[in-house]
Coordinates of C-alpha atoms and ligand atoms in Angstrom, one line a residue:
M1 CA 90.2 14.3 -158.8
E2 CA 88.9 15.1 -155.4
L3 CA 86.1 17.5 -156.6
Q4 CA 84.9 15.6 -159.6
G5 CA 81.2 16.0 -160.1
K6 CA 80.9 18.7 -157.4
R7 CA 78.9 21.7 -158.4
I8 CA 80.2 24.8 -156.6
V9 CA 78.8 28.3 -156.7
L10 CA 81.6 30.7 -156.1
G11 CA 80.4 34.1 -154.8
V12 CA 82.9 36.9 -155.3
T13 CA 82.3 40.1 -153.3
G14 CA 84.0 43.5 -153.4
G15 CA 87.5 43.6 -152.0
I16 CA 91.0 43.6 -153.4
A17 CA 91.4 39.9 -152.7
A18 CA 88.8 39.4 -155.5
Y19 CA 91.7 39.1 -157.9
K20 CA 92.8 35.9 -156.1
A21 CA 89.3 34.5 -156.7
A22 CA 90.3 34.1 -160.4
E23 CA 93.1 31.7 -159.3
L24 CA 90.6 30.0 -157.0
V25 CA 88.3 29.2 -160.0
R26 CA 91.2 27.7 -161.9
L27 CA 92.3 25.6 -159.0
L28 CA 88.8 24.3 -158.2
G29 CA 88.4 23.4 -161.9
K30 CA 91.7 21.6 -161.9
R31 CA 90.4 19.4 -159.1
G32 CA 87.4 18.5 -161.1
A33 CA 84.8 20.9 -159.7
D34 CA 82.1 22.5 -161.9
V35 CA 82.3 26.2 -160.9
Q36 CA 79.6 28.7 -161.4
V37 CA 80.6 32.3 -160.5
A38 CA 78.2 34.9 -159.1
M39 CA 79.6 38.4 -158.4
T40 CA 78.3 41.3 -156.4
E41 CA 78.3 44.7 -158.0
G42 CA 81.2 45.7 -155.7
A43 CA 83.4 42.8 -157.0
T44 CA 83.1 44.0 -160.6
H45 CA 85.1 47.1 -159.6
F46 CA 88.1 44.9 -158.9
V47 CA 87.8 42.1 -161.5
T48 CA 85.7 41.8 -164.6
A49 CA 83.1 39.1 -165.2
T50 CA 84.9 38.2 -168.4
T51 CA 87.9 37.0 -166.4
F52 CA 85.7 34.6 -164.4
Q53 CA 83.7 33.6 -167.5
A54 CA 86.9 32.6 -169.3
L55 CA 88.3 30.7 -166.3
S56 CA 85.1 28.9 -165.4
G57 CA 83.8 28.4 -168.9
Q58 CA 80.4 29.4 -167.8
P59 CA 78.3 32.6 -167.8
V60 CA 78.8 34.7 -164.7
Y61 CA 75.8 35.9 -162.8
L62 CA 75.6 39.4 -161.6
D63 CA 72.1 40.5 -161.5
Q64 CA 69.0 39.3 -159.8
W65 CA 66.9 40.2 -162.8
D66 CA 69.1 38.3 -165.2
A67 CA 66.9 37.5 -168.2
R68 CA 69.0 34.4 -169.1
M69 CA 67.4 32.2 -166.5
P70 CA 64.3 30.7 -168.2
N71 CA 61.9 31.5 -165.3
A72 CA 63.5 34.6 -163.8
M73 CA 64.4 32.6 -160.7
A74 CA 68.2 32.7 -160.9
H75 CA 68.6 32.8 -157.2
I76 CA 66.6 29.6 -156.7
D77 CA 67.9 27.8 -159.7
L78 CA 71.6 28.5 -159.1
S79 CA 71.6 27.7 -155.4
R80 CA 69.4 24.6 -155.8
S81 CA 71.7 22.9 -158.2
A82 CA 74.8 23.5 -156.1
D83 CA 76.5 21.1 -153.7
L84 CA 78.2 24.1 -152.0
I85 CA 78.2 27.8 -152.0
L86 CA 81.6 29.3 -151.4
V87 CA 82.0 33.0 -150.9
A88 CA 85.7 34.2 -151.4
P89 CA 86.5 36.9 -150.7
A90 CA 83.6 37.7 -148.3
S91 CA 83.6 41.4 -147.5
A92 CA 82.6 42.9 -144.2
D93 CA 79.5 44.3 -145.9
F94 CA 78.5 40.9 -147.3
L95 CA 78.9 39.2 -144.0
A96 CA 76.7 41.8 -142.4
R97 CA 74.1 41.4 -145.0
I98 CA 73.9 37.6 -144.9
A99 CA 74.1 37.5 -141.1
N100 CA 70.9 39.6 -141.1
G101 CA 69.1 37.5 -143.8
M102 CA 69.2 40.3 -146.4
A103 CA 68.5 39.5 -150.0
D104 CA 69.4 42.8 -151.6
D105 CA 71.4 41.4 -154.6
L106 CA 71.7 38.1 -156.5
L107 CA 74.4 36.6 -154.3
A108 CA 72.8 37.4 -151.0
T109 CA 69.5 36.1 -152.3
M110 CA 71.1 32.9 -153.4
V111 CA 72.6 32.5 -150.0
L112 CA 69.3 33.0 -148.4
A113 CA 67.5 30.7 -150.8
R114 CA 70.1 27.9 -150.6
D115 CA 69.5 24.3 -149.5
C116 CA 73.3 23.5 -149.5
P117 CA 76.1 24.4 -147.1
L118 CA 77.9 27.7 -147.1
L119 CA 81.6 28.4 -146.7
V120 CA 82.9 31.9 -146.5
A121 CA 86.5 33.2 -146.6
P122 CA 86.5 36.7 -145.1
A123 CA 88.9 39.4 -146.4
M124 CA 89.0 42.9 -145.1
N125 CA 91.1 45.5 -143.4
R126 CA 92.2 44.3 -139.9
Q127 CA 90.2 47.1 -138.1
M128 CA 87.1 46.2 -140.0
W129 CA 87.6 42.5 -139.0
E130 CA 88.2 43.4 -135.4
N131 CA 85.2 45.8 -135.2
P132 CA 82.6 44.4 -132.8
A133 CA 80.0 44.7 -135.5
T134 CA 81.8 42.3 -137.8
Q135 CA 82.6 40.0 -134.9
R136 CA 78.9 40.0 -133.9
N137 CA 78.0 39.1 -137.5
V138 CA 80.6 36.3 -137.7
A139 CA 79.4 34.9 -134.4
Q140 CA 75.9 34.8 -135.7
L141 CA 76.9 33.2 -139.0
L142 CA 78.7 30.4 -137.0
V143 CA 75.6 29.8 -134.9
D144 CA 73.7 29.6 -138.2
G145 CA 76.0 26.8 -139.3
V146 CA 78.1 28.8 -141.8
Q147 CA 81.7 27.5 -142.0
L148 CA 84.5 30.1 -141.9
I149 CA 87.8 29.7 -143.7
G150 CA 90.3 32.1 -142.0
P151 CA 91.0 34.9 -142.2
D152 CA 94.7 34.8 -142.1
S153 CA 97.0 37.3 -140.4
G154 CA 99.7 39.2 -142.2
E155 CA 100.5 42.1 -144.4
Q156 CA 97.4 43.7 -146.0
A157 CA 96.8 45.5 -149.3
C158 CA 96.3 48.8 -147.3
G159 CA 99.8 48.4 -145.8
E160 CA 98.6 47.5 -142.3
V161 CA 99.5 44.2 -140.6
G162 CA 96.9 42.0 -138.8
A163 CA 94.1 39.6 -139.1
G164 CA 91.8 39.9 -142.2
R165 CA 93.8 38.6 -145.1
M166 CA 92.0 36.1 -147.3
V167 CA 93.3 32.6 -146.9
E168 CA 95.4 31.8 -150.0
P169 CA 93.5 30.1 -152.9
E170 CA 95.5 26.8 -152.6
E171 CA 94.4 26.5 -148.9
I172 CA 90.8 27.4 -149.7
V173 CA 90.7 24.6 -152.2
E174 CA 92.0 22.2 -149.5
E175 CA 89.3 23.4 -147.2
V176 CA 86.7 22.7 -149.9
I177 CA 88.1 19.2 -150.3
A178 CA 88.0 18.8 -146.5
F179 CA 84.4 19.7 -146.6
F180 CA 83.6 16.9 -149.0
T181 CA 85.9 14.3 -147.4
P182 CA 84.2 11.5 -145.4
K183 CA 85.0 12.0 -141.7
L184 CA 86.7 8.6 -141.2
L185 CA 88.8 9.9 -138.3
A186 CA 86.2 12.1 -136.7
D187 CA 87.0 12.9 -133.0
R188 CA 90.3 11.0 -133.2
K189 CA 93.5 12.7 -132.0
V190 CA 96.4 12.1 -134.4
L191 CA 100.0 12.8 -133.4
M192 CA 102.6 12.8 -136.1
T193 CA 106.2 13.5 -136.9
A194 CA 107.5 14.7 -140.3
G195 CA 110.6 16.2 -141.9
P196 CA 114.2 15.5 -141.0
T197 CA 116.0 16.1 -137.6
F198 CA 119.1 18.2 -137.4
E199 CA 121.8 17.1 -135.0
A200 CA 124.2 20.0 -134.3
I201 CA 128.0 19.5 -134.7
D202 CA 128.6 23.2 -133.8
P203 CA 126.3 26.3 -134.0
V204 CA 126.3 26.3 -137.8
R205 CA 126.9 22.7 -138.8
G206 CA 125.0 19.5 -138.3
I207 CA 124.0 16.0 -139.4
T208 CA 120.7 15.6 -141.0
N209 CA 118.7 13.4 -143.4
L210 CA 117.4 14.3 -146.8
S211 CA 113.6 14.7 -146.2
S212 CA 111.4 17.4 -147.7
G213 CA 108.6 16.7 -145.2
R214 CA 106.1 16.6 -148.1
M215 CA 104.8 13.1 -147.4
G216 CA 104.3 13.8 -143.7
Y217 CA 102.6 17.1 -144.4
A218 CA 100.3 15.4 -146.9
V219 CA 99.4 12.8 -144.3
A220 CA 98.8 15.5 -141.7
R221 CA 96.5 17.3 -144.1
A222 CA 94.6 14.1 -145.1
A223 CA 94.1 13.1 -141.4
R224 CA 92.7 16.6 -140.6
Q225 CA 90.5 16.5 -143.7
A226 CA 89.2 13.2 -142.5
G227 CA 88.0 14.9 -139.3
A228 CA 91.0 14.2 -136.9
E229 CA 92.5 16.7 -134.5
V230 CA 96.1 16.7 -135.8
T231 CA 99.3 17.7 -133.9
L232 CA 102.4 17.7 -136.2
V233 CA 105.8 17.6 -134.6
S234 CA 108.0 18.8 -137.5
G235 CA 111.7 18.9 -138.1
P236 CA 113.1 21.8 -140.1
V237 CA 111.4 22.0 -143.5
G238 CA 110.4 24.8 -145.9
L239 CA 106.6 24.0 -145.8
Q240 CA 103.6 25.8 -144.4
A241 CA 101.5 23.9 -141.9
P242 CA 98.3 22.7 -143.4
Q243 CA 95.1 24.7 -142.3
G244 CA 93.8 23.5 -139.0
V245 CA 96.9 21.4 -138.1
T246 CA 98.8 22.3 -134.9
R247 CA 102.5 22.3 -135.6
I248 CA 105.2 22.0 -133.1
N249 CA 108.6 22.9 -134.5
V250 CA 111.6 21.0 -133.4
R251 CA 115.2 20.5 -134.5
S252 CA 116.9 17.5 -133.0
A253 CA 115.7 14.0 -132.4
L254 CA 115.8 14.6 -128.6
D255 CA 113.5 17.7 -129.1
M256 CA 111.2 15.6 -131.3
Q257 CA 111.1 12.8 -128.7
A258 CA 110.2 15.3 -125.9
A259 CA 107.4 16.9 -128.0
V260 CA 106.0 13.5 -129.0
M261 CA 106.2 12.0 -125.6
A262 CA 104.3 15.0 -124.1
H263 CA 101.3 14.2 -126.4
A264 CA 101.6 10.5 -127.0
A265 CA 99.5 9.2 -124.1
T266 CA 96.5 11.3 -125.0
S267 CA 96.6 10.5 -128.7
D268 CA 94.6 7.8 -130.5
I269 CA 96.9 7.4 -133.5
F270 CA 100.7 8.1 -133.9
I271 CA 102.2 8.3 -137.4
G272 CA 106.0 8.6 -137.5
V273 CA 106.9 9.9 -140.9
A274 CA 110.0 11.8 -139.8
A275 CA 113.4 10.8 -141.1
V276 CA 115.0 10.8 -137.6
A277 CA 118.8 10.9 -137.6
D278 CA 120.1 7.6 -136.2
Y279 CA 122.9 9.3 -134.3
R280 CA 123.6 12.6 -132.7
V281 CA 126.9 14.3 -131.8
A282 CA 127.9 13.7 -128.2
N283 CA 130.6 16.4 -128.2
A284 CA 128.8 19.2 -130.1
A285 CA 130.9 22.4 -129.9
E286 CA 129.6 25.5 -128.3
H287 CA 131.4 27.7 -130.8
K288 CA 132.1 27.3 -134.5
L289 CA 134.8 24.8 -135.2
K290 CA 137.8 26.4 -136.9
K291 CA 140.1 25.0 -139.5
D292 CA 143.8 25.2 -139.0
T293 CA 143.7 24.4 -135.3
G294 CA 145.6 21.2 -135.7
G295 CA 144.0 18.1 -137.1
I296 CA 140.4 17.1 -138.0
P297 CA 138.0 17.6 -135.2
P298 CA 136.8 14.2 -133.8
I299 CA 133.0 13.8 -134.0
E300 CA 131.7 11.4 -131.4
L301 CA 128.3 9.9 -132.2
V302 CA 125.7 8.4 -129.8
E303 CA 122.5 6.6 -130.8
N304 CA 119.3 8.6 -130.8
P305 CA 116.2 7.1 -129.1
D306 CA 113.7 5.3 -131.4
I307 CA 110.7 7.5 -131.0
L308 CA 108.3 5.3 -132.8
A309 CA 109.3 2.2 -130.8
E310 CA 109.0 4.2 -127.6
V311 CA 105.5 5.2 -128.4
A312 CA 104.6 1.7 -129.5
A313 CA 105.8 0.4 -126.1
L314 CA 103.4 2.6 -124.1
K315 CA 100.7 0.7 -122.3
D316 CA 97.3 1.7 -123.8
G317 CA 99.2 3.9 -126.2
P318 CA 98.0 5.1 -129.6
F319 CA 97.7 2.9 -132.8
C320 CA 101.1 3.3 -134.3
V321 CA 102.1 3.7 -137.9
G322 CA 105.6 3.9 -139.3
F323 CA 107.3 4.7 -142.5
A324 CA 110.3 2.9 -144.0
A325 CA 112.3 4.6 -146.7
E326 CA 114.7 2.1 -148.2
S327 CA 117.0 2.0 -151.2
R328 CA 116.5 -1.8 -151.7
N329 CA 114.9 -4.9 -150.3
L330 CA 111.8 -2.9 -149.4
E331 CA 109.5 -5.7 -148.2
E332 CA 112.1 -7.5 -146.2
Y333 CA 113.4 -4.3 -144.4
A334 CA 109.9 -2.8 -143.9
Q335 CA 108.5 -6.0 -142.4
S336 CA 111.4 -6.5 -140.1
K337 CA 111.1 -2.9 -138.9
R338 CA 107.4 -3.4 -138.3
R339 CA 108.1 -6.5 -136.2
K340 CA 111.0 -5.0 -134.3
K341 CA 109.2 -1.8 -133.4
N342 CA 106.1 -3.8 -132.7
I343 CA 103.7 -1.7 -134.8
P344 CA 100.6 -2.8 -136.7
L345 CA 101.2 -0.9 -139.9
I346 CA 104.2 0.4 -141.8
A347 CA 104.3 2.3 -145.2
G348 CA 107.3 1.5 -147.2
N349 CA 108.8 3.4 -150.2
L350 CA 111.9 3.1 -152.2
I351 CA 113.8 6.4 -151.9
Q352 CA 114.6 6.5 -155.6
E353 CA 110.9 6.9 -156.2
G354 CA 109.6 9.5 -153.9
F355 CA 112.3 11.8 -152.5
G356 CA 111.6 15.5 -152.7
G357 CA 109.0 15.2 -155.4
D358 CA 105.2 15.5 -155.5
D359 CA 104.6 11.8 -156.4
N360 CA 105.5 8.7 -154.6
R361 CA 105.0 4.9 -154.6
L362 CA 103.9 3.4 -151.3
V363 CA 103.5 -0.2 -150.2
L364 CA 101.5 -0.8 -147.0
F365 CA 102.5 -3.8 -144.8
D366 CA 100.3 -5.1 -142.0
D367 CA 99.3 -8.4 -140.4
T368 CA 97.1 -9.2 -143.3
G369 CA 99.9 -8.9 -145.8
V370 CA 101.3 -6.5 -148.5
H371 CA 99.1 -3.8 -150.0
P372 CA 100.9 -1.9 -152.9
L373 CA 99.2 1.4 -153.7
T374 CA 99.2 2.7 -157.3
P375 CA 101.9 5.4 -157.7
A376 CA 100.2 8.8 -157.3
P377 CA 100.7 12.3 -155.9
K378 CA 101.5 12.3 -152.2
S379 CA 98.2 13.9 -151.4
V380 CA 96.3 10.9 -152.9
L381 CA 98.5 8.3 -151.2
A382 CA 98.1 10.2 -147.9
R383 CA 94.3 9.8 -148.2
Q384 CA 94.6 6.1 -149.0
L385 CA 96.8 5.6 -146.0
V386 CA 94.3 7.4 -143.8
E387 CA 91.5 5.2 -145.2
H388 CA 93.6 2.1 -144.4
I389 CA 94.3 3.3 -140.9
A390 CA 90.6 4.0 -140.4
N391 CA 89.7 0.5 -141.6
M392 CA 92.2 -1.1 -139.3
I393 CA 91.0 0.9 -136.3
G394 CA 87.4 0.1 -137.2
R395 CA 88.3 -3.7 -137.3
A396 CA 90.2 -3.6 -134.0
Ligands
C5P401 O1 114.9 5.0 -139.3 P1 114.0 3.9 -139.5 O2 114.0 3.3 -140.9 O3 114.0 2.8 -138.4 O4 112.5 4.5 -139.4 C1 111.3 3.8 -139.5 C2 110.3 4.5 -138.7 O5 110.7 4.7 -137.4 C3 109.8 5.8 -139.3 O6 108.4 5.9 -139.1 C4 110.5 6.8 -138.4 O7 109.8 8.0 -138.3 C5 110.6 6.1 -137.0 N1 111.8 6.5 -136.2 C6 111.6 7.1 -135.0 N2 112.7 7.4 -134.3 C7 114.0 7.0 -134.7 C8 114.1 6.4 -135.9 C9 113.0 6.1 -136.7 O8 110.5 7.4 -134.6 N3 115.0 7.3 -133.9

């Protein structure tokens, strides 16, 4: 569990997104964190302390003058024992107070007295977010070293649409994990492909590969959490881009090739996870093919370019990593692909074991031999792959 042994103070301030903080407590706990909740008075108008107490299994702190702390120093004691203070949702009022060093309630006092980092996830009406006063406060907080998560854009509780939505709890948890992840790929530019490609037969039909994109998206997230700047060239999948990852959406192998080649020369690492269709249709129809027009339409196939091999052939190109999904003879096929494409590392998996699901079994093949990873969730395997890549680059 990524947050095992981490002590996190979760500050909850007054805003409708406070109800999502309940889920946040649960998710942080699931990843192993020890969560201590402190609420502002405003937050208690949206969610009760009992909810947080039940979910965190710990008393919730509300009041500066709480008699439960043995020496009446709750603000010092709570913030000193924490590895991180996370405030989610952080209201406009709360940001204004901490940007000005105010200590007018327990949570603000803890923030001022802390000797650990502070992450805040703002949540407010879009006009309040855009107001120059809020922007000034946020700019000051960034200068002070506070890290911001979001806000997202979208539909708001007040019915308006714009920037100011709190980032979803699942993504906040990933940002917390990112915060604690060693920055093995700091300052590295990682370019990736993920998902399937779709090769049109006509405007509504096509040839594609079964690929959920989950493994690739997990690798993109792990690379970014390890400090890399990640560009993800993605075929059509039903997944959200991980926080902080730049996604370029493509459909066909030729689109994917163009997007990759536009960025390859300036990247340090290229990881091809996409299930690229081997062939595309040479005679794709402009209009929908109709039945009953005499015979079965002939579909002429031509070979697609091998994007990974093309990147690997670049002079002074990036460190290249491939994936091999096989239904049998994994080692033999993966190693021969690695040699044929001339890449230092390939991750192989048997398609019976990983397709579409959350878990996978990966075996890494490089010049030093075969490295089987223990079957695990794709997020865990992605982190191990990133570590392996960082080690190989470090040795090179
Ligand atoms: O399809 P194949 O098994 O050869 O895929 C192995 C690796 O090559 C994968 O990393 C895949 O993303 C990459 N590849 C590619 N372009 C292709 C075919 C595969 O980049 N046309």
